[in-house]
Amino acid sequence: MIEDKHIISHKATIFDALSKINSLSGGVMTLLVVNDENKLQGTLTDGDIRRAILNGTGTADCVTAAMNRNFNALQGDDIDVAQVREYRRKGITLLPHLNCDGTIKSVHDLRHTRSILPLDAILMAGGKGERLRPMTLTTPKPLLEICGKAIIDYNVEALAAVGIENITVATRYLAEKLYKHFETPVAGVQVRCITEDAPMGTIGAASLIKHKKGGNTLIMNSDLLTSISFEDMYIKHISEQADITIAAIPYTVSVPFAILTTDGNAVTGLEEKPTYSYYANAGIYIISNHLLSQLPTDSPTDATTLIENAIRDNYKVVYYPINGTWIDIGAPADFAHAQELMRHLKNLSV
């Protein structure tokens, strides 16, 4: 049986349940009733107990007399993220995940873990951050602090908040400092580090990891600050049956001149100071593991190369537009902007 403060035996009394619920004060005050095989039998709240007592149940009776047998739960290995979202919208805060035999695999508090994305994640953190020198002479860029917190920790927290627990950081420059930093869990996640022995390009370090067959991996640059919805991005990736989903940001180019349209040597028109809109690569990807498993381990690979090869080989590549904040902290102006933005957001939350 897994240990969890919300789990109670079906043999426990109503009095036992009241005591256990009281200990949950300040959290989700719901119990999960299991039998001797750890199979979920029902849920129990103080409201269920009050109704049972009003109907004649005593505090010495078993919890099965008061529990709700019509419960919501995830079941099996394949998590339906859209279903998790629907549970969250209905106000369900405690969501058990059951094995196929009905035993409890895990318990999720949707107040803190907003989703449960079946993804591993890799954060790329091997760059030297040369444009941010001298700050990066002794500190790797992902560990530079924005409002008192390392840049990379914002991303780890965002991943943990959508249920991603298998997080790997790919390091090279000042790697020992990143290893030291992640000796302490971040947002309850024990982050793992790997090191590139030689430069492996912007995505080649993913070849150093064994990928689950049939799954997907989220790969992103570690020096980003973004409010992207990883849940929305994942749902699009699955609904499109994509092999690669690229997060994209709108990018506008304004031309300060009149642009000629031509046909041969003839001018057919003028467009005064036109503006063109594009989508730019945001450095965040969801990639099917079967593609990552094909990455070479003896030569570098850039993300753009992987994407171009996937398109050439008729794999499905789609994009997901980011609707919100995205800052690539590459230069001092970006660093200053990120500091100001986070100070503003903190002031709003006070």
mmCIF file of C-alpha atoms in Angstrom:
data_model
loop_
_atom_site.group_PDB
_atom_site.id
_atom_site.type_symbol
_atom_site.label_atom_id
_atom_site.label_comp_id
_atom_site.label_asym_id
_atom_site.label_seq_id
_atom_site.Cartn_x
_atom_site.Cartn_y
_atom_site.Cartn_z
ATOM 1 C CA MET A 1 0.000 0.000 0.000
ATOM 2 C CA ILE A 2 1.311 3.460 -0.864
ATOM 3 C CA GLU A 3 1.552 5.870 2.028
ATOM 4 C CA ASP A 4 -0.479 9.047 1.764
ATOM 5 C CA LYS A 5 -2.097 11.266 4.357
ATOM 6 C CA HIS A 6 -5.405 11.015 2.470
ATOM 7 C CA ILE A 7 -5.652 7.202 2.509
ATOM 8 C CA ILE A 8 -7.652 5.376 5.155
ATOM 9 C CA SER A 9 -8.496 1.703 5.591
ATOM 10 C CA HIS A 10 -12.043 0.476 5.006
ATOM 11 C CA LYS A 11 -11.850 -1.062 8.483
ATOM 12 C CA ALA A 12 -11.368 2.323 10.162
ATOM 13 C CA THR A 13 -14.210 3.872 12.157
ATOM 14 C CA ILE A 14 -16.037 7.114 11.524
ATOM 15 C CA PHE A 15 -14.248 8.500 14.598
ATOM 16 C CA ASP A 16 -10.876 7.549 13.051
ATOM 17 C CA ALA A 17 -11.871 9.320 9.845
ATOM 18 C CA LEU A 18 -12.913 12.485 11.689
ATOM 19 C CA SER A 19 -9.551 12.561 13.434
ATOM 20 C CA LYS A 20 -7.699 12.058 10.139
ATOM 21 C CA ILE A 21 -9.761 14.724 8.347
ATOM 22 C CA ASN A 22 -9.056 17.142 11.184
ATOM 23 C CA SER A 23 -5.333 16.594 10.646
ATOM 24 C CA LEU A 24 -5.796 17.707 7.019
ATOM 25 C CA SER A 25 -6.927 21.200 8.042
ATOM 26 C CA GLY A 26 -5.598 23.719 5.550
ATOM 27 C CA GLY A 27 -5.356 21.109 2.804
ATOM 28 C CA VAL A 28 -7.806 19.044 0.769
ATOM 29 C CA MET A 29 -10.045 17.527 3.446
ATOM 30 C CA THR A 30 -10.938 14.355 1.564
ATOM 31 C CA LEU A 31 -10.049 10.755 2.399
ATOM 32 C CA LEU A 32 -9.614 7.829 0.032
ATOM 33 C CA VAL A 33 -11.007 4.588 1.447
ATOM 34 C CA VAL A 34 -9.083 1.456 0.406
ATOM 35 C CA ASN A 35 -9.474 -2.247 1.107
ATOM 36 C CA ASP A 36 -6.718 -4.601 2.251
ATOM 37 C CA GLU A 37 -5.397 -4.850 -1.340
ATOM 38 C CA ASN A 38 -5.087 -1.047 -1.629
ATOM 39 C CA LYS A 39 -8.027 -0.935 -4.051
ATOM 40 C CA LEU A 40 -10.010 2.287 -3.888
ATOM 41 C CA GLN A 41 -13.506 1.723 -2.515
ATOM 42 C CA GLY A 42 -14.757 5.273 -2.142
ATOM 43 C CA THR A 43 -14.085 8.817 -0.953
ATOM 44 C CA LEU A 44 -15.013 10.426 2.333
ATOM 45 C CA THR A 45 -15.443 14.053 3.408
ATOM 46 C CA ASP A 46 -16.735 15.650 6.584
ATOM 47 C CA GLY A 47 -19.936 16.368 4.646
ATOM 48 C CA ASP A 48 -20.362 12.655 3.903
ATOM 49 C CA ILE A 49 -19.895 11.922 7.615
ATOM 50 C CA ARG A 50 -22.427 14.554 8.702
ATOM 51 C CA ARG A 51 -25.034 13.158 6.342
ATOM 52 C CA ALA A 52 -24.364 9.601 7.547
ATOM 53 C CA ILE A 53 -24.662 10.595 11.208
ATOM 54 C CA LEU A 54 -27.952 12.371 10.524
ATOM 55 C CA ASN A 55 -29.178 9.099 9.002
ATOM 56 C CA GLY A 56 -28.271 7.140 12.116
ATOM 57 C CA THR A 57 -24.673 6.060 11.550
ATOM 58 C CA GLY A 58 -22.515 6.110 14.690
ATOM 59 C CA THR A 59 -18.926 7.205 15.144
ATOM 60 C CA ALA A 60 -17.969 3.595 15.991
ATOM 61 C CA ASP A 61 -19.263 2.321 12.651
ATOM 62 C CA CYS A 62 -16.937 1.598 9.725
ATOM 63 C CA VAL A 63 -16.180 4.359 7.208
ATOM 64 C CA THR A 64 -17.806 2.262 4.480
ATOM 65 C CA ALA A 65 -21.164 3.287 5.965
ATOM 66 C CA ALA A 66 -20.529 6.915 5.049
ATOM 67 C CA MET A 67 -18.164 6.866 2.056
ATOM 68 C CA ASN A 68 -19.143 7.989 -1.437
ATOM 69 C CA ARG A 69 -18.787 5.087 -3.851
ATOM 70 C CA ASN A 70 -19.279 7.286 -6.919
ATOM 71 C CA PHE A 71 -15.770 8.759 -7.157
ATOM 72 C CA ASN A 72 -13.658 10.314 -9.904
ATOM 73 C CA ALA A 73 -10.273 8.823 -10.718
ATOM 74 C CA LEU A 74 -7.735 8.339 -13.472
ATOM 75 C CA GLN A 75 -7.085 4.735 -14.391
ATOM 76 C CA GLY A 76 -4.388 2.854 -16.286
ATOM 77 C CA ASP A 77 -1.104 3.959 -17.805
ATOM 78 C CA ASP A 78 -2.493 6.379 -20.400
ATOM 79 C CA ILE A 79 -3.476 9.675 -18.775
ATOM 80 C CA ASP A 80 -6.168 11.678 -20.539
ATOM 81 C CA VAL A 81 -4.962 15.226 -19.903
ATOM 82 C CA ALA A 82 -8.191 16.722 -21.255
ATOM 83 C CA GLN A 83 -10.050 14.683 -18.631
ATOM 84 C CA VAL A 84 -7.756 16.008 -15.901
ATOM 85 C CA ARG A 85 -8.544 19.521 -17.087
ATOM 86 C CA GLU A 86 -12.269 18.800 -16.938
ATOM 87 C CA TYR A 87 -11.967 17.470 -13.380
ATOM 88 C CA ARG A 88 -10.118 20.657 -12.423
ATOM 89 C CA ARG A 89 -12.826 22.825 -13.980
ATOM 90 C CA LYS A 90 -15.440 20.944 -11.956
ATOM 91 C CA GLY A 91 -13.620 21.906 -8.776
ATOM 92 C CA ILE A 92 -12.214 18.456 -7.985
ATOM 93 C CA THR A 93 -9.071 18.999 -5.938
ATOM 94 C CA LEU A 94 -7.970 15.484 -4.946
ATOM 95 C CA LEU A 95 -7.547 13.099 -7.854
ATOM 96 C CA PRO A 96 -6.369 9.505 -7.383
ATOM 97 C CA HIS A 97 -4.619 7.677 -10.208
ATOM 98 C CA LEU A 98 -5.415 3.974 -10.212
ATOM 99 C CA ASN A 99 -3.633 1.012 -11.699
ATOM 100 C CA CYS A 100 -5.669 -1.195 -14.020
ATOM 101 C CA ASP A 101 -6.579 -3.460 -11.092
ATOM 102 C CA GLY A 102 -8.060 -0.554 -9.116
ATOM 103 C CA THR A 103 -5.166 -0.145 -6.679
ATOM 104 C CA ILE A 104 -3.931 3.375 -5.996
ATOM 105 C CA LYS A 105 -0.860 4.309 -8.011
ATOM 106 C CA SER A 106 -0.597 7.943 -6.917
ATOM 107 C CA VAL A 107 -2.641 10.791 -5.458
ATOM 108 C CA HIS A 108 -2.667 14.287 -6.980
ATOM 109 C CA ASP A 109 -3.636 17.539 -5.296
ATOM 110 C CA LEU A 110 -4.912 19.660 -8.196
ATOM 111 C CA ARG A 111 -4.513 22.826 -6.168
ATOM 112 C CA HIS A 112 -0.741 22.473 -6.476
ATOM 113 C CA THR A 113 -0.338 20.175 -9.492
ATOM 114 C CA ARG A 114 -2.625 21.756 -12.061
ATOM 115 C CA SER A 115 -2.254 18.931 -14.555
ATOM 116 C CA ILE A 116 -0.597 15.536 -14.935
ATOM 117 C CA LEU A 117 1.328 15.577 -18.190
ATOM 118 C CA PRO A 118 2.838 12.203 -19.167
ATOM 119 C CA LEU A 119 6.077 13.822 -20.276
ATOM 120 C CA ASP A 120 9.731 13.732 -19.354
ATOM 121 C CA ALA A 121 11.590 17.028 -19.645
ATOM 122 C CA ILE A 122 15.100 18.101 -20.591
ATOM 123 C CA LEU A 123 16.391 21.592 -19.818
ATOM 124 C CA MET A 124 19.339 22.664 -21.960
ATOM 125 C CA ALA A 125 21.852 24.469 -19.753
ATOM 126 C CA GLY A 126 25.257 24.004 -21.369
ATOM 127 C CA GLY A 127 25.850 27.425 -22.901
ATOM 128 C CA LYS A 128 28.489 29.919 -21.725
ATOM 129 C CA GLY A 129 26.195 32.963 -21.700
ATOM 130 C CA GLU A 130 28.977 35.096 -23.152
ATOM 131 C CA ARG A 131 26.737 38.112 -23.848
ATOM 132 C CA LEU A 132 25.964 38.346 -20.132
ATOM 133 C CA ARG A 133 29.569 38.578 -19.009
ATOM 134 C CA PRO A 134 30.927 39.397 -16.477
ATOM 135 C CA MET A 135 27.931 37.924 -14.604
ATOM 136 C CA THR A 136 28.480 34.536 -16.246
ATOM 137 C CA LEU A 137 32.241 34.328 -15.677
ATOM 138 C CA THR A 138 31.689 32.425 -12.444
ATOM 139 C CA THR A 139 27.980 31.577 -12.633
ATOM 140 C CA PRO A 140 26.270 29.572 -15.388
ATOM 141 C CA LYS A 141 23.527 31.651 -16.972
ATOM 142 C CA PRO A 142 20.653 29.396 -15.789
ATOM 143 C CA LEU A 143 21.712 30.075 -12.180
ATOM 144 C CA LEU A 144 21.633 33.870 -12.508
ATOM 145 C CA GLU A 145 18.931 35.129 -10.194
ATOM 146 C CA ILE A 146 15.805 36.987 -11.209
ATOM 147 C CA CYS A 147 14.155 38.511 -8.117
ATOM 148 C CA GLY A 148 16.079 36.183 -5.825
ATOM 149 C CA LYS A 149 15.464 32.949 -7.721
ATOM 150 C CA ALA A 150 17.608 31.156 -10.314
ATOM 151 C CA ILE A 151 16.230 31.459 -13.841
ATOM 152 C CA ILE A 152 16.179 27.688 -14.277
ATOM 153 C CA ASP A 153 14.171 27.215 -11.072
ATOM 154 C CA TYR A 154 11.253 29.175 -12.541
ATOM 155 C CA ASN A 155 11.142 26.577 -15.312
ATOM 156 C CA VAL A 156 11.496 23.583 -13.002
ATOM 157 C CA GLU A 157 8.628 24.927 -10.881
ATOM 158 C CA ALA A 158 6.457 25.423 -13.971
ATOM 159 C CA LEU A 159 7.134 21.849 -15.105
ATOM 160 C CA ALA A 160 6.455 20.430 -11.633
ATOM 161 C CA ALA A 161 3.165 22.367 -11.529
ATOM 162 C CA VAL A 162 1.876 20.317 -14.482
ATOM 163 C CA GLY A 163 2.969 17.000 -13.012
ATOM 164 C CA ILE A 164 6.297 16.548 -14.817
ATOM 165 C CA GLU A 165 8.632 14.881 -12.335
ATOM 166 C CA ASN A 166 11.340 13.302 -14.492
ATOM 167 C CA ILE A 167 13.425 16.402 -15.264
ATOM 168 C CA THR A 168 16.987 16.286 -16.575
ATOM 169 C CA VAL A 169 19.324 19.272 -16.947
ATOM 170 C CA ALA A 170 21.958 18.991 -19.688
ATOM 171 C CA THR A 171 25.095 20.839 -18.593
ATOM 172 C CA ARG A 172 28.584 21.660 -19.848
ATOM 173 C CA TYR A 173 29.872 25.127 -18.861
ATOM 174 C CA LEU A 174 30.430 25.352 -15.064
ATOM 175 C CA ALA A 175 28.570 22.063 -14.798
ATOM 176 C CA GLU A 176 29.676 21.434 -11.224
ATOM 177 C CA LYS A 177 27.690 24.470 -10.046
ATOM 178 C CA LEU A 178 24.490 23.141 -11.576
ATOM 179 C CA TYR A 179 25.099 19.722 -10.015
ATOM 180 C CA LYS A 180 25.570 21.430 -6.650
ATOM 181 C CA HIS A 181 22.451 23.551 -7.098
ATOM 182 C CA PHE A 182 20.256 20.535 -7.792
ATOM 183 C CA GLU A 183 21.463 18.532 -4.838
ATOM 184 C CA THR A 184 18.422 20.128 -3.201
ATOM 185 C CA PRO A 185 15.029 19.316 -4.755
ATOM 186 C CA VAL A 186 13.175 22.164 -6.463
ATOM 187 C CA ALA A 187 9.378 22.268 -6.108
ATOM 188 C CA GLY A 188 9.544 18.758 -4.669
ATOM 189 C CA VAL A 189 11.357 17.386 -7.720
ATOM 190 C CA GLN A 190 14.795 15.766 -7.544
ATOM 191 C CA VAL A 191 16.303 17.114 -10.764
ATOM 192 C CA ARG A 192 18.964 15.002 -12.480
ATOM 193 C CA CYS A 193 21.994 16.473 -14.277
ATOM 194 C CA ILE A 194 24.000 15.098 -17.184
ATOM 195 C CA THR A 195 27.130 16.560 -18.772
ATOM 196 C CA GLU A 196 28.129 16.884 -22.409
ATOM 197 C CA ASP A 197 31.749 15.764 -22.766
ATOM 198 C CA ALA A 198 31.932 17.779 -25.983
ATOM 199 C CA PRO A 199 29.581 20.384 -27.505
ATOM 200 C CA MET A 200 26.546 18.501 -28.837
ATOM 201 C CA GLY A 201 24.530 21.307 -30.434
ATOM 202 C CA THR A 202 21.284 22.779 -29.210
ATOM 203 C CA ILE A 203 19.498 19.431 -28.826
ATOM 204 C CA GLY A 204 22.142 16.725 -29.160
ATOM 205 C CA ALA A 205 22.375 16.175 -25.391
ATOM 206 C CA ALA A 206 19.006 14.432 -25.613
ATOM 207 C CA SER A 207 20.903 11.493 -27.121
ATOM 208 C CA LEU A 208 22.545 10.887 -23.723
ATOM 209 C CA ILE A 209 19.216 9.887 -22.173
ATOM 210 C CA LYS A 210 17.296 6.655 -22.588
ATOM 211 C CA HIS A 211 13.803 7.566 -23.749
ATOM 212 C CA LYS A 212 10.627 5.664 -22.925
ATOM 213 C CA LYS A 213 9.243 3.779 -25.880
ATOM 214 C CA GLY A 214 6.105 5.362 -27.273
ATOM 215 C CA GLY A 215 6.326 8.504 -25.131
ATOM 216 C CA ASN A 216 7.122 12.167 -25.658
ATOM 217 C CA THR A 217 9.678 14.520 -24.150
ATOM 218 C CA LEU A 218 9.508 18.257 -23.561
ATOM 219 C CA ILE A 219 12.800 19.965 -24.360
ATOM 220 C CA MET A 220 13.422 23.630 -23.672
ATOM 221 C CA ASN A 221 16.175 26.152 -23.184
ATOM 222 C CA SER A 222 16.776 26.731 -19.495
ATOM 223 C CA ASP A 223 17.332 30.492 -19.788
ATOM 224 C CA LEU A 224 13.739 31.367 -20.692
ATOM 225 C CA LEU A 225 11.061 33.057 -18.636
ATOM 226 C CA THR A 226 7.654 32.152 -19.998
ATOM 227 C CA SER A 227 4.027 31.754 -19.006
ATOM 228 C CA ILE A 228 3.389 29.166 -21.734
ATOM 229 C CA SER A 229 0.627 26.635 -21.025
ATOM 230 C CA PHE A 230 2.470 23.317 -21.200
ATOM 231 C CA GLU A 231 -0.919 21.616 -20.819
ATOM 232 C CA ASP A 232 -2.370 23.328 -23.915
ATOM 233 C CA MET A 233 0.804 22.598 -25.867
ATOM 234 C CA TYR A 234 0.686 18.923 -24.925
ATOM 235 C CA ILE A 235 -3.018 18.606 -25.787
ATOM 236 C CA LYS A 236 -2.308 20.109 -29.222
ATOM 237 C CA HIS A 237 0.627 17.732 -29.741
ATOM 238 C CA ILE A 238 -1.578 14.721 -28.980
ATOM 239 C CA SER A 239 -4.679 15.924 -30.845
ATOM 240 C CA GLU A 240 -2.590 16.662 -33.946
ATOM 241 C CA GLN A 241 -0.815 13.288 -33.608
ATOM 242 C CA ALA A 242 2.356 15.276 -34.124
ATOM 243 C CA ASP A 243 5.907 14.003 -34.027
ATOM 244 C CA ILE A 244 7.245 17.463 -33.129
ATOM 245 C CA THR A 245 5.401 20.472 -31.729
ATOM 246 C CA ILE A 246 7.326 23.742 -31.720
ATOM 247 C CA ALA A 247 6.338 26.551 -29.365
ATOM 248 C CA ALA A 248 6.290 29.772 -31.381
ATOM 249 C CA ILE A 249 6.135 33.457 -30.595
ATOM 250 C CA PRO A 250 4.717 36.161 -32.879
ATOM 251 C CA TYR A 251 7.449 38.237 -34.488
ATOM 252 C CA THR A 252 6.689 41.406 -36.428
ATOM 253 C CA VAL A 253 8.986 43.117 -38.923
ATOM 254 C CA SER A 254 8.227 46.711 -39.921
ATOM 255 C CA VAL A 255 9.897 48.047 -43.077
ATOM 256 C CA PRO A 256 10.487 51.824 -42.888
ATOM 257 C CA PHE A 257 10.391 52.230 -46.691
ATOM 258 C CA ALA A 258 7.924 51.900 -49.546
ATOM 259 C CA ILE A 259 8.254 48.378 -50.961
ATOM 260 C CA LEU A 260 7.942 47.815 -54.683
ATOM 261 C CA THR A 261 6.006 44.949 -56.200
ATOM 262 C CA THR A 262 7.391 44.024 -59.577
ATOM 263 C CA ASP A 263 6.791 41.892 -62.632
ATOM 264 C CA GLY A 264 10.108 41.519 -64.416
ATOM 265 C CA ASN A 265 11.408 45.067 -64.813
ATOM 266 C CA ALA A 266 7.974 46.609 -64.468
ATOM 267 C CA VAL A 267 6.839 48.126 -61.157
ATOM 268 C CA THR A 268 3.275 46.983 -60.508
ATOM 269 C CA GLY A 269 2.686 48.746 -57.228
ATOM 270 C CA LEU A 270 4.017 50.312 -54.048
ATOM 271 C CA GLU A 271 3.333 49.300 -50.455
ATOM 272 C CA GLU A 272 4.131 52.096 -48.025
ATOM 273 C CA LYS A 273 6.052 50.981 -44.905
ATOM 274 C CA PRO A 274 4.537 47.494 -44.713
ATOM 275 C CA THR A 275 4.508 45.278 -41.618
ATOM 276 C CA TYR A 276 5.026 41.526 -41.863
ATOM 277 C CA SER A 277 4.108 39.039 -39.135
ATOM 278 C CA TYR A 278 5.821 35.704 -38.603
ATOM 279 C CA TYR A 279 6.104 32.992 -35.966
ATOM 280 C CA ALA A 280 9.562 32.534 -34.460
ATOM 281 C CA ASN A 281 10.995 29.462 -32.752
ATOM 282 C CA ALA A 282 10.669 29.925 -28.959
ATOM 283 C CA GLY A 283 13.132 27.176 -27.986
ATOM 284 C CA ILE A 284 10.477 24.891 -26.476
ATOM 285 C CA TYR A 285 9.553 21.576 -28.103
ATOM 286 C CA ILE A 286 7.541 18.437 -27.490
ATOM 287 C CA ILE A 287 9.203 15.645 -29.453
ATOM 288 C CA SER A 288 8.202 12.016 -29.866
ATOM 289 C CA ASN A 289 10.719 9.723 -28.248
ATOM 290 C CA HIS A 290 11.116 7.622 -31.377
ATOM 291 C CA LEU A 291 12.740 10.655 -33.040
ATOM 292 C CA LEU A 292 14.943 11.441 -30.045
ATOM 293 C CA SER A 293 16.095 7.818 -29.945
ATOM 294 C CA GLN A 294 17.532 8.279 -33.452
ATOM 295 C CA LEU A 295 19.824 11.161 -32.475
ATOM 296 C CA PRO A 296 23.527 10.412 -33.041
ATOM 297 C CA THR A 297 25.656 10.154 -29.921
ATOM 298 C CA ASP A 298 28.965 10.848 -31.678
ATOM 299 C CA SER A 299 28.176 14.165 -33.387
ATOM 300 C CA PRO A 300 26.334 17.387 -32.492
ATOM 301 C CA THR A 301 22.742 18.040 -33.533
ATOM 302 C CA ASP A 302 20.908 21.350 -33.523
ATOM 303 C CA ALA A 303 17.166 21.539 -32.998
ATOM 304 C CA THR A 304 16.759 23.155 -36.408
ATOM 305 C CA THR A 305 18.538 20.219 -38.041
ATOM 306 C CA LEU A 306 16.328 17.695 -36.280
ATOM 307 C CA ILE A 307 13.209 19.606 -37.358
ATOM 308 C CA GLU A 308 14.345 20.012 -40.962
ATOM 309 C CA ASN A 309 15.173 16.308 -41.190
ATOM 310 C CA ALA A 310 11.796 15.385 -39.693
ATOM 311 C CA ILE A 311 9.988 17.537 -42.276
ATOM 312 C CA ARG A 312 12.085 15.996 -45.063
ATOM 313 C CA ASP A 313 11.208 12.487 -43.861
ATOM 314 C CA ASN A 314 7.464 13.299 -43.746
ATOM 315 C CA TYR A 315 7.097 13.322 -39.969
ATOM 316 C CA LYS A 316 4.360 15.617 -38.728
ATOM 317 C CA VAL A 317 5.675 18.920 -37.378
ATOM 318 C CA VAL A 318 3.230 21.510 -35.988
ATOM 319 C CA TYR A 319 3.528 24.719 -33.988
ATOM 320 C CA TYR A 320 1.859 26.007 -30.848
ATOM 321 C CA PRO A 321 1.616 29.815 -30.501
ATOM 322 C CA ILE A 322 2.533 31.151 -27.063
ATOM 323 C CA ASN A 323 -0.120 33.473 -25.703
ATOM 324 C CA GLY A 324 1.622 35.243 -22.861
ATOM 325 C CA THR A 325 5.075 36.017 -21.543
ATOM 326 C CA TRP A 326 8.235 34.803 -23.271
ATOM 327 C CA ILE A 327 11.673 36.283 -22.594
ATOM 328 C CA ASP A 328 14.913 34.805 -23.915
ATOM 329 C CA ILE A 329 17.478 36.061 -21.386
ATOM 330 C CA GLY A 330 20.422 36.361 -23.735
ATOM 331 C CA ALA A 331 21.652 39.924 -23.290
ATOM 332 C CA PRO A 332 21.856 42.487 -20.457
ATOM 333 C CA ALA A 333 18.738 44.294 -21.716
ATOM 334 C CA ASP A 334 16.787 40.994 -21.586
ATOM 335 C CA PHE A 335 18.065 40.336 -18.062
ATOM 336 C CA ALA A 336 16.985 43.804 -16.906
ATOM 337 C CA HIS A 337 13.578 43.381 -18.563
ATOM 338 C CA ALA A 338 13.074 40.020 -16.850
ATOM 339 C CA GLN A 339 13.961 41.549 -13.472
ATOM 340 C CA GLU A 340 11.457 44.357 -13.963
ATOM 341 C CA LEU A 341 8.705 41.990 -15.123
ATOM 342 C CA MET A 342 9.104 39.633 -12.158
ATOM 343 C CA ARG A 343 9.158 42.560 -9.706
ATOM 344 C CA HIS A 344 5.919 43.791 -11.244
ATOM 345 C CA LEU A 345 4.287 40.358 -11.015
ATOM 346 C CA LYS A 346 5.385 39.963 -7.395
ATOM 347 C CA ASN A 347 3.928 43.363 -6.517
ATOM 348 C CA LEU A 348 0.612 42.347 -8.100
ATOM 349 C CA SER A 349 0.477 39.180 -5.996
ATOM 350 C CA VAL A 350 1.046 41.017 -2.696
#
